[in-house]
PDB file of C-alpha atoms in Angstrom:
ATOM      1  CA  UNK F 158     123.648 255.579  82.928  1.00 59.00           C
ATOM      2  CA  UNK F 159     121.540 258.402  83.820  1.00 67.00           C
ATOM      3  CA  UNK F 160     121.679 261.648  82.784  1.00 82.00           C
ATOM      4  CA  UNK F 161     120.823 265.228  83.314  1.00 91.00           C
ATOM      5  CA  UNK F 162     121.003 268.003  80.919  1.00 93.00           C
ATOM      6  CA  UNK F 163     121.097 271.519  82.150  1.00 95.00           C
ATOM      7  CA  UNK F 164     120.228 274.616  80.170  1.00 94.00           C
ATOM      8  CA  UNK F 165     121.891 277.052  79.756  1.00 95.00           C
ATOM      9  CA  UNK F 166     125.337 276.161  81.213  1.00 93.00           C
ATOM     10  CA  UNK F 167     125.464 279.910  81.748  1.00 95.00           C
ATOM     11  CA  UNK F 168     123.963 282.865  82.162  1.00 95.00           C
ATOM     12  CA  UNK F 169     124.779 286.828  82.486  1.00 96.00           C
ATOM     13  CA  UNK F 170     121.981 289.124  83.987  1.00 95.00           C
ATOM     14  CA  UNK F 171     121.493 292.904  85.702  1.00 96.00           C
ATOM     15  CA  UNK F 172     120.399 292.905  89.284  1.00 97.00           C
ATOM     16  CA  UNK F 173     116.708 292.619  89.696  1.00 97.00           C
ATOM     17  CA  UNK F 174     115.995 290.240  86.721  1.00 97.00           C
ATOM     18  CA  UNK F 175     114.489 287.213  86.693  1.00 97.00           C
ATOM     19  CA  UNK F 176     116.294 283.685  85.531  1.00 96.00           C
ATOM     20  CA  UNK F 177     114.971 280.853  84.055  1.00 97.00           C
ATOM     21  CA  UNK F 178     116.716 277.628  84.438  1.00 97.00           C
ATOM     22  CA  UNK F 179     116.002 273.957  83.526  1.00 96.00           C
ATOM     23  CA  UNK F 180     117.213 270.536  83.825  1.00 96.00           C
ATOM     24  CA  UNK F 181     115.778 267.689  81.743  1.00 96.00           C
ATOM     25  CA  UNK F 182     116.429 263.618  81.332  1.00 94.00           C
ATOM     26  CA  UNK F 183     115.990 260.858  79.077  1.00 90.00           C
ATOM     27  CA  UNK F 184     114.978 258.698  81.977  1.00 90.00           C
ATOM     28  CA  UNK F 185     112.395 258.942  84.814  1.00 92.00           C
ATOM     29  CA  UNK F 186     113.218 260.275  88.578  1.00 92.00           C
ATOM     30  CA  UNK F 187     110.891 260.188  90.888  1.00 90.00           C
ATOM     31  CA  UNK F 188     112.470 263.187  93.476  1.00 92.00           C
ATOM     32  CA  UNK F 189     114.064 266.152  92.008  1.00 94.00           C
ATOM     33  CA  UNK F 190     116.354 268.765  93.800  1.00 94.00           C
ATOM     34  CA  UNK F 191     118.205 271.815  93.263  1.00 96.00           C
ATOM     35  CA  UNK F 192     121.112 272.958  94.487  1.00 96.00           C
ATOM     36  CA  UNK F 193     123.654 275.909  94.694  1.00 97.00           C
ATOM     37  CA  UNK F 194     127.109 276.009  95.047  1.00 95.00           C
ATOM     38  CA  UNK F 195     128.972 278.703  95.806  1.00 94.00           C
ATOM     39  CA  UNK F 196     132.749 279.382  94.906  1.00 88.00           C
ATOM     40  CA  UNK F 197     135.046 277.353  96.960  1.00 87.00           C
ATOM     41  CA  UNK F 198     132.269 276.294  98.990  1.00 91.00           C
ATOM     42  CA  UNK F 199     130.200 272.726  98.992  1.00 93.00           C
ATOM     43  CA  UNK F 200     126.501 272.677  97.087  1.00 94.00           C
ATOM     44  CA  UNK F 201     123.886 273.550  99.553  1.00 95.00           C
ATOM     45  CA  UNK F 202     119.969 272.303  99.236  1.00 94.00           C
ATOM     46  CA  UNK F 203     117.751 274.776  97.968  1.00 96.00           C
ATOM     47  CA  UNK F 204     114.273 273.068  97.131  1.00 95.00           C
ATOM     48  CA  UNK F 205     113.309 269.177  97.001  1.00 93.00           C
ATOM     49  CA  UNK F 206     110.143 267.932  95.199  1.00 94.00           C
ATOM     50  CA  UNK F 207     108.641 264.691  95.665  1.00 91.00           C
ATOM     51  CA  UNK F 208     105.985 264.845  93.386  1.00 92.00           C
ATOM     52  CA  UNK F 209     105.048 265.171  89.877  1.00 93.00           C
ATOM     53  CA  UNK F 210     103.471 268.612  88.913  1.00 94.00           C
ATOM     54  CA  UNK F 211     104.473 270.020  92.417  1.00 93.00           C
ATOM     55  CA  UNK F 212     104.938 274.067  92.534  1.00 96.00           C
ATOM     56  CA  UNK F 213     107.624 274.653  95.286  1.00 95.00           C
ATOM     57  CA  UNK F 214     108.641 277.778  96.723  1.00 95.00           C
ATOM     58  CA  UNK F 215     111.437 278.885  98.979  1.00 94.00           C
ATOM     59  CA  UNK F 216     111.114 282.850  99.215  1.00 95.00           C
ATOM     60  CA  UNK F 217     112.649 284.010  95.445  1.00 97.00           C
ATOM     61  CA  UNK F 218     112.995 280.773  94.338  1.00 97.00           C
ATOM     62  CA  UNK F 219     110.380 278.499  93.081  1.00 97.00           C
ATOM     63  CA  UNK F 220     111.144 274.987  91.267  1.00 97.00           C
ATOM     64  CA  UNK F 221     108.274 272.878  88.949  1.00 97.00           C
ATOM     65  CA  UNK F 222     108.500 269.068  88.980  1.00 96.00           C
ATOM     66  CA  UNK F 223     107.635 268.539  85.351  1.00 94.00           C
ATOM     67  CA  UNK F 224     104.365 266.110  84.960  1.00 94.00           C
ATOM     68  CA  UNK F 225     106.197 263.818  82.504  1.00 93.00           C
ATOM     69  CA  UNK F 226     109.281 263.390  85.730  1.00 92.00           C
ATOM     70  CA  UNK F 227     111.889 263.871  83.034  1.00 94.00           C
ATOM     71  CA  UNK F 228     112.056 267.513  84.073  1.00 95.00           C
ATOM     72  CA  UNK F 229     112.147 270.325  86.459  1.00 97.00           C
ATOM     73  CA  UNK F 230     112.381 274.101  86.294  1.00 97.00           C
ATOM     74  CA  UNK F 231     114.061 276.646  89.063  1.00 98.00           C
ATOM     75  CA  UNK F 232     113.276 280.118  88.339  1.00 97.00           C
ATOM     76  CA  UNK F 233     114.570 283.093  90.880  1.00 97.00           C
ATOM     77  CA  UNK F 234     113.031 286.131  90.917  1.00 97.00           C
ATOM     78  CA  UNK F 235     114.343 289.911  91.462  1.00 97.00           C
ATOM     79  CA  UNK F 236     117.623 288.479  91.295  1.00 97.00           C
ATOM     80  CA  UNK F 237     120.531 289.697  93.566  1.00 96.00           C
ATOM     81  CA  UNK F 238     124.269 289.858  93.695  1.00 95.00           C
ATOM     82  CA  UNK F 239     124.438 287.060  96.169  1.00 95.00           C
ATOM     83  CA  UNK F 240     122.498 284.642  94.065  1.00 96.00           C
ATOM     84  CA  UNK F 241     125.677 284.379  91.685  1.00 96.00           C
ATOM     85  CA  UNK F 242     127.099 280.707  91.909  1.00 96.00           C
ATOM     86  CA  UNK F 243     126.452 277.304  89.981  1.00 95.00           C
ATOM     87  CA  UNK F 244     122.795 276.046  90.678  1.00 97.00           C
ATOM     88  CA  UNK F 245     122.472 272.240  90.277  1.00 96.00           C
ATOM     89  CA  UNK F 246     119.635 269.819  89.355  1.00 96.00           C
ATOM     90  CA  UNK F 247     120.185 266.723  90.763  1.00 94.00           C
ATOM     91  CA  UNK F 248     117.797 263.002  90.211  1.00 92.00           C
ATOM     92  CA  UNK F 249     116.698 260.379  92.431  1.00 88.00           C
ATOM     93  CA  UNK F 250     115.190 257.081  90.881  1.00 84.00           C
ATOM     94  CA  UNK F 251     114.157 255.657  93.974  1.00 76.00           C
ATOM     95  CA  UNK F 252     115.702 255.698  97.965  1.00 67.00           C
ATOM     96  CA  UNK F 253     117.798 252.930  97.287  1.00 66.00           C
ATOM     97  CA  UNK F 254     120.046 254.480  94.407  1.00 70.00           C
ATOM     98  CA  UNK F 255     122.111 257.426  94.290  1.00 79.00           C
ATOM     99  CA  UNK F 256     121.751 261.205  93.532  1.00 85.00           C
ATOM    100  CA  UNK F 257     122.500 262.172  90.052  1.00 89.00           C
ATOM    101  CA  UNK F 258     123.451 265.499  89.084  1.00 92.00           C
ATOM    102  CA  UNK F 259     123.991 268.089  86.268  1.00 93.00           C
ATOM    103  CA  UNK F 260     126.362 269.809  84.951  1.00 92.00           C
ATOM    104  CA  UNK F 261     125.257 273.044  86.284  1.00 94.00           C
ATOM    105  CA  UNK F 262     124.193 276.597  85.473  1.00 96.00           C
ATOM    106  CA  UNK F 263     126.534 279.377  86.270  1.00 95.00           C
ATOM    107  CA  UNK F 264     125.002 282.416  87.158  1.00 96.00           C
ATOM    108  CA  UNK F 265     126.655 285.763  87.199  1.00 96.00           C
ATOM    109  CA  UNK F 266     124.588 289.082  88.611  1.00 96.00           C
ATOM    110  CA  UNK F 267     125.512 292.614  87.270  1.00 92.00           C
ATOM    111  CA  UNK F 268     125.247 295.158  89.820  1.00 88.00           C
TER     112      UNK F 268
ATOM    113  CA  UNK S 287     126.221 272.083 115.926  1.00 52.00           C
ATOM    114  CA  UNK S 288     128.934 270.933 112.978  1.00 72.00           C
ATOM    115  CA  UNK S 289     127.985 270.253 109.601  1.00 91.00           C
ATOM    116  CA  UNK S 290     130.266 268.116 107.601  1.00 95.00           C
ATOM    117  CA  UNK S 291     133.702 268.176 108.533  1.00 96.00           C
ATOM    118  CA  UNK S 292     135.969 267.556 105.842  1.00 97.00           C
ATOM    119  CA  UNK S 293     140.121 267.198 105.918  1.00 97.00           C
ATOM    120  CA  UNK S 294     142.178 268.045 104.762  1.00 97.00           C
ATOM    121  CA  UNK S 295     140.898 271.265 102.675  1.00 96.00           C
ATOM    122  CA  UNK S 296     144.022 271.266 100.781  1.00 97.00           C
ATOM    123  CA  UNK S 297     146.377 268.412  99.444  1.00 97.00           C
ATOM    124  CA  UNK S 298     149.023 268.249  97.756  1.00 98.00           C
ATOM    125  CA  UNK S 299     151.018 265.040  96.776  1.00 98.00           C
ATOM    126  CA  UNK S 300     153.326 263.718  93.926  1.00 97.00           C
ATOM    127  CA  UNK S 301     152.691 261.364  91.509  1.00 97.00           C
ATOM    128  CA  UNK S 302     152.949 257.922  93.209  1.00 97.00           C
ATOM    129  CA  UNK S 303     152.502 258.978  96.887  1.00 98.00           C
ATOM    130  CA  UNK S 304     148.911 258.007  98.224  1.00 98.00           C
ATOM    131  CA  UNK S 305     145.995 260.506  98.916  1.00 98.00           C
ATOM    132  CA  UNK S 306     143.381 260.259 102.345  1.00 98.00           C
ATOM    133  CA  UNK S 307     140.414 262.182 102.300  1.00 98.00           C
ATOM    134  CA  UNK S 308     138.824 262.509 105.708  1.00 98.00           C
ATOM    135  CA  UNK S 309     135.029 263.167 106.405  1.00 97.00           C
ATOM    136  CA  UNK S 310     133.019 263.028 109.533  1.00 97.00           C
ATOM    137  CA  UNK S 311     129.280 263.372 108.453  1.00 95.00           C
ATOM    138  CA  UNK S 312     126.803 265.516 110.850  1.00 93.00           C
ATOM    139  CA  UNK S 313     125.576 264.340 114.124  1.00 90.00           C
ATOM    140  CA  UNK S 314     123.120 261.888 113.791  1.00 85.00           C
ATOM    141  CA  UNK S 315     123.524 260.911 110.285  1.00 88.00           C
ATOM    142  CA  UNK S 316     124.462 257.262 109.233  1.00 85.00           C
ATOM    143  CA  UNK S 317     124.560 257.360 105.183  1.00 88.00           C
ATOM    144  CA  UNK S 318     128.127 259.082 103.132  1.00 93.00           C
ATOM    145  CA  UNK S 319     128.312 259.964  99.888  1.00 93.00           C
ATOM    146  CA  UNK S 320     131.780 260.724  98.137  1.00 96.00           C
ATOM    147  CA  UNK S 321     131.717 263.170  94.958  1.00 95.00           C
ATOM    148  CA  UNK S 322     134.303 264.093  92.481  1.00 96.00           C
ATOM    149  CA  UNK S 323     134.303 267.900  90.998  1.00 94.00           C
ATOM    150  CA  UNK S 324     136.684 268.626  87.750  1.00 90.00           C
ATOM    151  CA  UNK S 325     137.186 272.338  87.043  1.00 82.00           C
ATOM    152  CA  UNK S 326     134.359 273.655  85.742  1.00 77.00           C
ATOM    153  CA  UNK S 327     132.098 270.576  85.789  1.00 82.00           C
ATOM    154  CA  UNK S 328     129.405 269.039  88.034  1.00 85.00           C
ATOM    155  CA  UNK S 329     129.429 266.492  90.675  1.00 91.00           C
ATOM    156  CA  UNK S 330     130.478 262.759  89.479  1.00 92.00           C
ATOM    157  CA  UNK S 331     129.012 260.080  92.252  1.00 91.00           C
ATOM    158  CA  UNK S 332     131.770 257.648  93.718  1.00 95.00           C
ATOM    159  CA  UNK S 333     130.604 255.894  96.417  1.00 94.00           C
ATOM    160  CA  UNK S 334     127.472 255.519  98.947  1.00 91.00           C
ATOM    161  CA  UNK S 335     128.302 253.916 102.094  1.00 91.00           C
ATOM    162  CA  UNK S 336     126.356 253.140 105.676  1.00 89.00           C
ATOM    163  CA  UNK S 337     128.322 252.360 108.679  1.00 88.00           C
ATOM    164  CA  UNK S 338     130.572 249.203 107.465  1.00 89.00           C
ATOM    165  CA  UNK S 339     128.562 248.927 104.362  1.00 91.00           C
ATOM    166  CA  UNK S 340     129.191 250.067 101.104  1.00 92.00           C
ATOM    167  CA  UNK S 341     126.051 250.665  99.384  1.00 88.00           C
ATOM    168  CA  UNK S 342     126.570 251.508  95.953  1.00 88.00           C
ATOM    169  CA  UNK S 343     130.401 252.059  94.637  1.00 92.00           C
ATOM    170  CA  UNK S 344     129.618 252.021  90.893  1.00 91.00           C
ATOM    171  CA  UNK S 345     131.687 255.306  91.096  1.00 92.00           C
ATOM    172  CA  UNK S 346     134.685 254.568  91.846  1.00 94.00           C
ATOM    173  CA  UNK S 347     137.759 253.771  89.440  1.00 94.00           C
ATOM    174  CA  UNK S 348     138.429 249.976  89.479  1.00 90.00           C
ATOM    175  CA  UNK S 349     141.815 250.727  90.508  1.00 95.00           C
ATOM    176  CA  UNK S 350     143.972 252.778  93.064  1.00 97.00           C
ATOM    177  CA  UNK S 351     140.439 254.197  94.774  1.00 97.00           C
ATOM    178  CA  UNK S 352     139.060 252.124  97.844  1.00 97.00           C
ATOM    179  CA  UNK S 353     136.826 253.802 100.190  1.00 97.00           C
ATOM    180  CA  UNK S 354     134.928 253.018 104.175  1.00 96.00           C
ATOM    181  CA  UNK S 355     133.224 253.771 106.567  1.00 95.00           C
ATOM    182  CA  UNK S 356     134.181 252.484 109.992  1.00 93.00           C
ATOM    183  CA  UNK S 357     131.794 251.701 112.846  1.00 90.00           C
ATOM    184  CA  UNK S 358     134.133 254.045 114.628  1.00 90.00           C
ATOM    185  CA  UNK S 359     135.483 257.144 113.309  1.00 92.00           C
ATOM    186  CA  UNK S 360     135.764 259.080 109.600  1.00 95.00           C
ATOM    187  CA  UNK S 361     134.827 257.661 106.731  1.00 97.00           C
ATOM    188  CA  UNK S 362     138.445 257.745 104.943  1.00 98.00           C
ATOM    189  CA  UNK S 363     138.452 257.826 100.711  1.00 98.00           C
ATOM    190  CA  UNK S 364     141.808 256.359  99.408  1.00 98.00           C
ATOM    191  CA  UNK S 365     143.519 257.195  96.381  1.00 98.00           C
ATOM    192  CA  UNK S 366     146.770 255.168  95.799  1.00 97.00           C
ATOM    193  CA  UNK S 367     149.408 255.896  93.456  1.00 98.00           C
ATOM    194  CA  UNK S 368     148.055 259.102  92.395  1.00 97.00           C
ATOM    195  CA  UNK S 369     148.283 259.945  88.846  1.00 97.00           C
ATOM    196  CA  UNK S 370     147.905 263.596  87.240  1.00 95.00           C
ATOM    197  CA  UNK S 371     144.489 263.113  86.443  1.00 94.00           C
ATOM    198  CA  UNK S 372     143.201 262.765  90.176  1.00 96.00           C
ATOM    199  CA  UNK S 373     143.487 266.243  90.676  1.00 96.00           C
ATOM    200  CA  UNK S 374     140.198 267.699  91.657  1.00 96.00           C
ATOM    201  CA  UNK S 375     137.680 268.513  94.576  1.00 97.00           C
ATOM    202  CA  UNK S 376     136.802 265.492  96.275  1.00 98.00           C
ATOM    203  CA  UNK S 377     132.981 266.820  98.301  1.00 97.00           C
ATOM    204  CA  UNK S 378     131.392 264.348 100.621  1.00 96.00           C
ATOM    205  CA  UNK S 379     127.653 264.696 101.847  1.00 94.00           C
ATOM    206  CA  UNK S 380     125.730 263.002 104.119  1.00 92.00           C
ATOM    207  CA  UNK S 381     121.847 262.226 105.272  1.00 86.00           C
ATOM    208  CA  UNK S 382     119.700 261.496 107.892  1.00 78.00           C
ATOM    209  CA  UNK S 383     118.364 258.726 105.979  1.00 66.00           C
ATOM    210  CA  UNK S 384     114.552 259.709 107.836  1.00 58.00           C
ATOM    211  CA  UNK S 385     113.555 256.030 108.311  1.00 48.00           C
ATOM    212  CA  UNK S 386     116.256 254.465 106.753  1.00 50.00           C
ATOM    213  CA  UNK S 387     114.940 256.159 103.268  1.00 59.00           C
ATOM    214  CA  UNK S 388     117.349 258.655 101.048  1.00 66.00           C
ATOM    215  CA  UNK S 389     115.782 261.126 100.237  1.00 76.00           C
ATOM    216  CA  UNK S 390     118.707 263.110  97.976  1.00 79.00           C
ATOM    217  CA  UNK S 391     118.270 265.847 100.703  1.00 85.00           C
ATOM    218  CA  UNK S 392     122.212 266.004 101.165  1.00 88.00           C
ATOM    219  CA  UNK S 393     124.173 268.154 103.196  1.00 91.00           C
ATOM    220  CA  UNK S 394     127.783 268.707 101.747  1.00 94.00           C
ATOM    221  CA  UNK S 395     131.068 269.750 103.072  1.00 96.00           C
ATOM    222  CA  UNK S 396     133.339 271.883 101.983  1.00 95.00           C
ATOM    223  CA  UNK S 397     135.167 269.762  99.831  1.00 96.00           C
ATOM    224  CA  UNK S 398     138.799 268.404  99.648  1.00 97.00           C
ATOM    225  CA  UNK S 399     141.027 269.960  97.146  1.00 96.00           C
ATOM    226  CA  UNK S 400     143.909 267.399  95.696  1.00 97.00           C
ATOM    227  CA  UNK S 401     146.364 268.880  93.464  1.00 97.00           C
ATOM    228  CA  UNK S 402     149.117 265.842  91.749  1.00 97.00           C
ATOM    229  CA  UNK S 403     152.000 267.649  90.821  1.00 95.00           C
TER     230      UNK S 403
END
């Protein structure tokens, strides 16, 4: 089945820096999403891109659909404490089939 | 304006007894989506089901899991004889389907949390 590898599974940075995150797959999706899910709490949409090469933004974040469609980037800038939680990348093939997702990144802000 | 209502939060059953996972999807919505969370892990698909439809189940265990989607009411997930191993967060999502197309542009409740003692 389809699979989506997320790098790294966690990460440890001071307040105000910027993260780097990425999610890649052997096989082709055709909508890529991100997602964060906060402890206790139920994964909540962050950005959706439809498009190959698209540059999304949604205030500090901004996610890359990769050109090949086996990939996508989330990057958050001047991060804060309130962006600590697990950020998912999650796959669709087409409307008809179901959302894949990763394993997640879990991201922990130092004050 | 609710978001997705899922019950119970917490549940707690013995090995054996049977498990029901309510959740009523927002307001206007028509497609359900059950997920299974492990500790630490990500979100496994289970099932994807329209009003009296299932969609795609390719999810779901073979055995002891069964879930719907009435024309009336919840959509119910059912775990029967529950074995150690079923303990997890059970998270179901649904869509607005714009069109009748998914769009993966899910909106997820707060999960139910089983515990098989």
């Amino acid at each position: 089945g389809q699979q989506l590898n997320q790098n790294p599974q966690s990460m440890f940075i001071q307040e105000g820096e910027d993260v780097s995150m990425n999610c890649t797959s052997s096989s082709i999706f055709n909508t890529w999403l991100w997602y964060k899910q906060d402890p206790g709490e139920g994964p909540v949409l962050l950005i959706a891109l439809y498009k190959a090469g698209e540059l999304t933004s949604n205030g500090r974040l901004t996610a890359q659909f990769g050109i090949t469609r086996k990939d996508s980037f989330l990057n958050i800038s001047a991060s804060i404490p309130s962006d600590v939680g697990i950020y998912f990348c999650a796959g669709l093939w087409d409307s008809g089939s179901r959302l894949t997702f990763g394993e997640g990144t879990q991201l922990t802000v130092n004050p | 304006n609710a978001g997705v209502m899922q019950n119970p939060r917490h549940l707690v059953r013995r090995r054996g007894q049977e498990a029901r996972l309510r959740c009523s999807p927002m307001k206007g919505h028509s497609h359900v989506y059950w997920y299974r969370q492990l500790p630490e892990e990500g979100l496994k698909f289970m099932v994807y089901l329209q009003k009296e439809n299932i969609i795609d189940e390719s999810g779901m265990p073979k055995e002891r899991f069964s879930a719907e989607f009435p024309k009336e009411g919840p959509s119910i997930l059912r775990i029967q004889q529950v074995v150690r191993g079923d303990s997890a967060a059970y998270f179901c999502a649904s869509s607005p389907a714009l069109a009748g197309v998914n769009t993966g542009e899910l909106f997820f409740g707060e999960g139910s949390r089983l515990t098989v003692l």
